[in-house]
Every structure is written in structure tokens, then in C-alpha cells.
Amino acid sequence: GAVVSQHPSWVICKSGTSVKIECRSLDFQATTMFWYRQFPKQSLMLMATSNEGSKATYEQGVEKDKFLINHASLTLSTLTVTSAHPEDSSFYICSARPDTGKGTQYFGPGTRLLVL
Amino acid sequence: AQSVSQHNHHVILSEAASLELGCNYSYGGTVNLFWYVQYPGQHLQLLLKYFSGDPLVKGIKGFEAEFIKSKFSFNLRKPSVQWSDTAEYFCAVNEGTGFQKLVFGTGTRLLVSP
């Protein structure tokens, strides 16, 4: 149980294009999901907290107009990197917290984005 | 703001050696504590967690961790490591209320030599 999927697992795009990444909780409902960014050999940096039915809460320094988050249902959150640039190349990871839990987050496999 | 410190960035052990990875956090209120593991090329997996009760918690694959409130610590231990334990280990903490966003430590990269 508690499986989280991400799609795509990797994507290469041209500078200036937008990329959408999906995060799904496969066997549980999650009102709250989280989006992280992981740089090589570094820890996870929380970008934003995604809440079903309301606006996402962004961490300080994260541009909400650049990283659009939509939490359309209790099992799906999407992150859209708009007008991507090479510095947006990174490993993006989502997590979901079951509504019937005490705070444990379950992580997706990540999406590697390369912007040329 | 909360912060999590993992003092060992790289640890190299031989198989069968004992392991202890340090984790300290800074937050005076109620916290939930986690250890996650990331095997090479794989996603983060939950090793164990502490919410309340017995401060010595046991997780998967023979790992355990002890919550010492007075020391703000949650160290991870394993009596005898295996080559397959080679991975990166992350300590994480969240507040016991609210959105419960996780704050991660910087990670410890463990290499177990056969």
C-alpha cells in the first residue's frame, strides 16, 4: 500500500517550453501533497504544499508563477514548470500524505527534467 | 524555523559492522520523526517513524532509532550492516500539527564494502 506514482519519469525539453509533471496516489486519498526539488548529492528542498481544492502554499523563494501547482482531485496533483530554462533542470519529487495518517509522507519515484 | 542536522555526510563501513547515524533537530514543540532511505537509482522509502510512545522504534530491514527528547535527537542504528544497505539516509522532522511539512536533513551517504 501507499504507492505514489509520477509521470513522466524523465523529460527533455527546449528552453521556453512548459512541462507538466503528474503525481498520483494510487491506493489512498491525499488532500495534501508536496513538491520537492533535489539537486545532485543534496537533500530535498520543499517547493510547495499542494492542497486539494485550494491554492498551493509556496516556500520562500519559489516563484509561484513559474511553478504552477494544481491539485485537481484527492489523488492527483500536477506541477507545471512554465517557460522552462536550463537552470530549472533538476530532479522533481512529489509526496503524498494519506488523509487517514498522522503525517507520514510517501514519495514518488521522481521526474528528471533536462532543459536544453 | 525548524532545522535538521545530520553530522555524518559520508560513512564507509565493512559488512557486519555496526551503524549509528546521528540526527538532531531544533524545535521545541511536538514533532514527528522519520528516517527515509534512498537506494541508488530508487525513490525515497520510509525506514521508520516515531509519533509517540516507546522512544525506541523498529523499522524495516533491521533498522531501529531512538528518540531522546532531552537531546533533540533521533539516531538511526543497525547492529550489523550488509552490502545492500549502501544508500543515502535522510532524517526528517515535521511539526505535529498543521500541514506537517517535512524538514529534511542533508543526508548521509553510506557505503558498505563487502
CSV table of C-alpha atoms in Angstrom, one decimal:
chain,number,residue,atom,x,y,z
A,1,GLY,CA,0.0,0.0,0.0
A,2,ALA,CA,0.8,3.7,0.0
A,3,VAL,CA,2.1,3.9,-3.5
A,4,VAL,CA,2.8,7.2,-5.3
A,5,SER,CA,3.5,7.4,-9.0
A,6,GLN,CA,4.9,10.3,-11.1
A,7,HIS,CA,4.7,10.8,-14.8
A,8,PRO,CA,6.9,11.3,-16.7
A,9,SER,CA,9.9,9.7,-15.1
A,10,TRP,CA,12.1,11.9,-17.3
A,11,VAL,CA,11.7,14.7,-19.8
A,12,ILE,CA,13.9,16.7,-22.1
A,13,CYS,CA,12.5,20.0,-23.4
A,14,LYS,CA,13.7,23.1,-25.2
A,15,SER,CA,14.1,26.4,-23.3
A,16,GLY,CA,10.9,28.4,-23.2
A,17,THR,CA,8.5,25.5,-23.3
A,18,SER,CA,6.3,24.3,-20.4
A,19,VAL,CA,6.4,20.9,-18.8
A,20,LYS,CA,3.7,19.3,-16.7
A,21,ILE,CA,4.5,16.6,-14.2
A,22,GLU,CA,1.8,14.5,-12.6
A,23,CYS,CA,1.8,13.0,-9.1
A,24,ARG,CA,-0.8,10.3,-8.2
A,25,SER,CA,-1.6,8.5,-5.1
A,26,LEU,CA,-2.6,5.1,-6.3
A,27,ASP,CA,-4.2,3.4,-3.3
A,28,PHE,CA,-5.1,6.2,-0.9
A,29,GLN,CA,-6.6,9.7,-0.9
A,30,ALA,CA,-4.4,12.6,-0.2
A,31,THR,CA,-5.8,16.1,0.5
A,32,THR,CA,-2.2,17.2,0.9
A,33,MET,CA,0.7,16.6,-1.5
A,34,PHE,CA,4.1,18.1,-1.5
A,35,TRP,CA,6.6,19.0,-4.3
A,36,TYR,CA,10.3,18.9,-3.7
A,37,ARG,CA,13.4,19.6,-5.8
A,38,GLN,CA,16.6,17.6,-5.3
A,39,PHE,CA,19.9,18.8,-6.6
A,40,PRO,CA,22.7,16.4,-7.2
A,41,LYS,CA,24.1,15.0,-4.0
A,42,GLN,CA,21.9,17.3,-1.9
A,43,SER,CA,18.9,16.9,0.2
A,44,LEU,CA,15.3,17.5,-0.8
A,45,MET,CA,14.1,21.1,-0.8
A,46,LEU,CA,10.4,21.6,-0.3
A,47,MET,CA,9.0,23.8,-3.1
A,48,ALA,CA,5.3,23.9,-2.2
A,49,THR,CA,2.5,22.2,-0.4
A,50,SER,CA,-0.4,21.3,-2.6
A,51,ASN,CA,-3.9,21.2,-1.2
A,52,GLU,CA,-6.9,19.8,-2.9
A,53,GLY,CA,-9.5,22.4,-3.6
A,54,SER,CA,-7.4,25.4,-2.6
A,55,LYS,CA,-4.3,27.3,-3.7
A,56,ALA,CA,-0.9,25.8,-3.1
A,57,THR,CA,1.4,27.2,-0.4
A,58,TYR,CA,4.8,28.0,-1.7
A,59,GLU,CA,8.1,28.1,0.2
A,60,GLN,CA,10.0,31.3,0.4
A,61,GLY,CA,12.0,31.9,-2.8
A,62,VAL,CA,9.9,29.7,-5.0
A,63,GLU,CA,8.1,31.5,-7.9
A,64,LYS,CA,4.5,30.6,-7.9
A,65,ASP,CA,4.0,31.9,-11.4
A,66,LYS,CA,6.8,29.7,-12.7
A,67,PHE,CA,5.9,26.5,-10.8
A,68,LEU,CA,2.2,26.2,-11.2
A,69,ILE,CA,0.5,23.6,-9.0
A,70,ASN,CA,-3.0,22.2,-9.5
A,71,HIS,CA,-4.4,19.7,-7.0
A,72,ALA,CA,-7.5,18.7,-9.0
A,73,SER,CA,-8.6,15.6,-7.0
A,74,LEU,CA,-7.8,13.7,-3.9
A,75,THR,CA,-5.4,11.5,-5.9
A,76,LEU,CA,-3.8,13.9,-8.4
A,77,SER,CA,-1.5,16.9,-8.2
A,78,THR,CA,0.3,18.4,-11.1
A,79,LEU,CA,3.4,20.7,-11.3
A,80,THR,CA,3.8,22.7,-14.4
A,81,VAL,CA,7.2,24.3,-15.0
A,82,THR,CA,6.3,27.3,-17.2
A,83,SER,CA,8.8,28.8,-19.7
A,84,ALA,CA,11.5,26.4,-18.6
A,85,HIS,CA,15.1,27.4,-18.6
A,86,PRO,CA,18.3,25.4,-18.2
A,87,GLU,CA,18.5,26.4,-14.5
A,88,ASP,CA,15.2,24.6,-14.0
A,89,SER,CA,16.9,21.3,-14.8
A,90,SER,CA,16.6,19.2,-11.8
A,91,PHE,CA,15.0,16.2,-10.1
A,92,TYR,CA,11.5,16.9,-9.0
A,93,ILE,CA,9.9,14.7,-6.4
A,94,CYS,CA,6.4,14.6,-5.1
A,95,SER,CA,5.0,13.1,-2.0
A,96,ALA,CA,1.5,12.4,-0.7
A,97,ARG,CA,0.2,12.3,2.8
A,98,PRO,CA,-2.7,9.9,3.4
A,99,ASP,CA,-5.7,11.6,4.8
A,100,THR,CA,-6.0,8.8,7.3
A,101,GLY,CA,-2.5,9.1,8.6
A,102,LYS,CA,-0.6,11.0,11.2
A,103,GLY,CA,1.8,12.8,8.9
A,104,THR,CA,3.8,10.1,7.1
A,105,GLN,CA,4.6,11.1,3.5
A,106,TYR,CA,5.0,8.6,0.8
A,107,PHE,CA,7.3,9.6,-2.1
A,108,GLY,CA,7.0,9.2,-5.8
A,109,PRO,CA,10.0,8.0,-7.9
A,110,GLY,CA,10.8,11.5,-9.2
A,111,THR,CA,10.9,13.2,-12.5
A,112,ARG,CA,14.2,14.2,-14.0
A,113,LEU,CA,13.9,17.4,-16.1
A,114,LEU,CA,16.5,18.5,-18.5
A,115,VAL,CA,16.0,21.8,-20.2
A,116,LEU,CA,18.2,22.4,-23.2
B,1,ALA,CA,12.3,27.7,11.8
B,2,GLN,CA,12.9,24.0,12.2
B,3,SER,CA,16.2,22.6,11.1
B,4,VAL,CA,17.6,19.1,11.0
B,5,SER,CA,21.3,18.2,11.3
B,6,GLN,CA,22.9,15.0,10.1
B,7,HIS,CA,26.5,15.2,11.2
B,8,ASN,CA,27.9,12.4,9.1
B,9,HIS,CA,27.8,13.2,5.4
B,10,HIS,CA,29.7,10.1,4.3
B,11,VAL,CA,30.1,6.8,6.2
B,12,ILE,CA,32.1,3.8,5.0
B,13,LEU,CA,31.7,0.5,6.8
B,14,SER,CA,32.6,-3.1,6.2
B,15,GLU,CA,29.9,-5.7,6.2
B,16,ALA,CA,28.8,-6.8,9.7
B,17,ALA,CA,29.9,-3.6,11.3
B,18,SER,CA,27.5,-1.7,13.4
B,19,LEU,CA,26.0,1.5,12.2
B,20,GLU,CA,24.8,4.6,14.0
B,21,LEU,CA,23.8,7.7,12.1
B,22,GLY,CA,23.2,10.9,14.0
B,23,CYS,CA,20.2,13.2,13.6
B,24,ASN,CA,19.4,16.3,15.7
B,25,TYR,CA,16.6,18.7,15.2
B,26,SER,CA,15.8,22.1,16.5
B,27,TYR,CA,12.1,22.5,17.5
B,28,GLY,CA,10.7,22.7,21.0
B,29,GLY,CA,7.2,21.6,20.3
B,30,THR,CA,5.6,18.3,19.4
B,31,VAL,CA,7.3,16.6,16.5
B,32,ASN,CA,7.0,13.5,14.4
B,33,LEU,CA,10.3,12.0,13.3
B,34,PHE,CA,11.2,9.9,10.3
B,35,TRP,CA,14.1,8.2,8.6
B,36,TYR,CA,13.9,7.7,4.9
B,37,VAL,CA,16.3,5.7,2.7
B,38,GLN,CA,17.1,6.2,-0.9
B,39,TYR,CA,18.8,3.3,-2.6
B,40,PRO,CA,20.9,4.0,-5.8
B,41,GLY,CA,18.5,4.9,-8.6
B,42,GLN,CA,15.4,4.4,-6.5
B,43,HIS,CA,12.9,6.7,-4.7
B,44,LEU,CA,12.7,7.6,-1.1
B,45,GLN,CA,11.3,4.8,1.1
B,46,LEU,CA,10.2,5.1,4.7
B,47,LEU,CA,12.5,3.2,7.1
B,48,LEU,CA,10.8,4.0,10.3
B,49,LYS,CA,8.9,6.7,12.1
B,50,TYR,CA,8.2,8.0,15.6
B,51,PHE,CA,5.0,9.8,16.6
B,52,SER,CA,4.6,8.9,20.3
B,53,GLY,CA,5.0,6.1,22.8
B,54,ASP,CA,8.1,3.9,23.1
B,55,PRO,CA,11.0,6.1,22.1
B,56,LEU,CA,12.8,3.1,20.6
B,57,VAL,CA,11.2,2.3,17.3
B,58,LYS,CA,11.9,-0.5,15.0
B,59,GLY,CA,11.7,-0.3,11.2
B,60,ILE,CA,12.3,-2.4,8.2
B,61,LYS,CA,15.4,-4.3,7.4
B,62,GLY,CA,16.7,-4.5,11.0
B,63,PHE,CA,16.9,-0.7,11.5
B,64,GLU,CA,15.9,1.0,14.7
B,65,ALA,CA,16.0,4.5,16.0
B,66,GLU,CA,15.9,6.1,19.4
B,67,PHE,CA,14.1,9.3,20.2
B,68,ILE,CA,15.9,11.2,23.0
B,69,LYS,CA,13.8,14.2,23.7
B,70,SER,CA,16.3,15.9,26.0
B,71,LYS,CA,18.9,15.7,23.3
B,72,PHE,CA,16.6,16.6,20.4
B,73,SER,CA,18.0,13.5,18.7
B,74,PHE,CA,16.7,10.6,16.7
B,75,ASN,CA,19.7,8.5,15.8
B,76,LEU,CA,19.4,5.5,13.4
B,77,ARG,CA,21.1,2.2,14.3
B,78,LYS,CA,21.7,-1.2,12.8
B,79,PRO,CA,23.7,-3.8,14.6
B,80,SER,CA,25.2,-5.4,11.5
B,81,VAL,CA,25.1,-3.8,8.1
B,82,GLN,CA,25.0,-5.5,4.8
B,83,TRP,CA,26.3,-4.5,1.4
B,84,SER,CA,22.7,-4.0,0.3
B,85,ASP,CA,22.4,-1.2,2.9
B,86,THR,CA,24.5,1.0,0.7
B,87,ALA,CA,22.3,4.0,0.2
B,88,GLU,CA,21.6,7.6,1.3
B,89,TYR,CA,19.8,8.0,4.5
B,90,PHE,CA,17.7,11.1,5.4
B,91,CYS,CA,16.4,12.1,8.7
B,92,ALA,CA,13.2,14.3,8.6
B,93,VAL,CA,11.0,16.1,11.1
B,94,ASN,CA,7.6,17.6,11.0
B,95,GLU,CA,5.6,19.5,13.4
B,96,GLY,CA,2.8,17.6,15.0
B,97,THR,CA,0.1,20.0,13.7
B,98,GLY,CA,-0.8,22.0,10.6
B,99,PHE,CA,0.3,21.0,7.1
B,100,GLN,CA,3.0,18.9,8.6
B,101,LYS,CA,5.6,19.7,6.0
B,102,LEU,CA,8.8,17.7,6.4
B,103,VAL,CA,12.1,19.3,7.0
B,104,PHE,CA,14.9,17.1,5.8
B,105,GLY,CA,18.5,16.7,7.0
B,106,THR,CA,21.3,16.9,4.4
B,107,GLY,CA,21.5,13.2,4.2
B,108,THR,CA,24.2,10.6,5.0
B,109,ARG,CA,25.7,8.6,2.2
B,110,LEU,CA,26.5,5.1,3.5
B,111,LEU,CA,28.8,2.8,1.6
B,112,VAL,CA,29.1,-0.8,2.8
B,113,SER,CA,32.0,-2.7,1.4
B,114,PRO,CA,31.7,-6.5,1.0
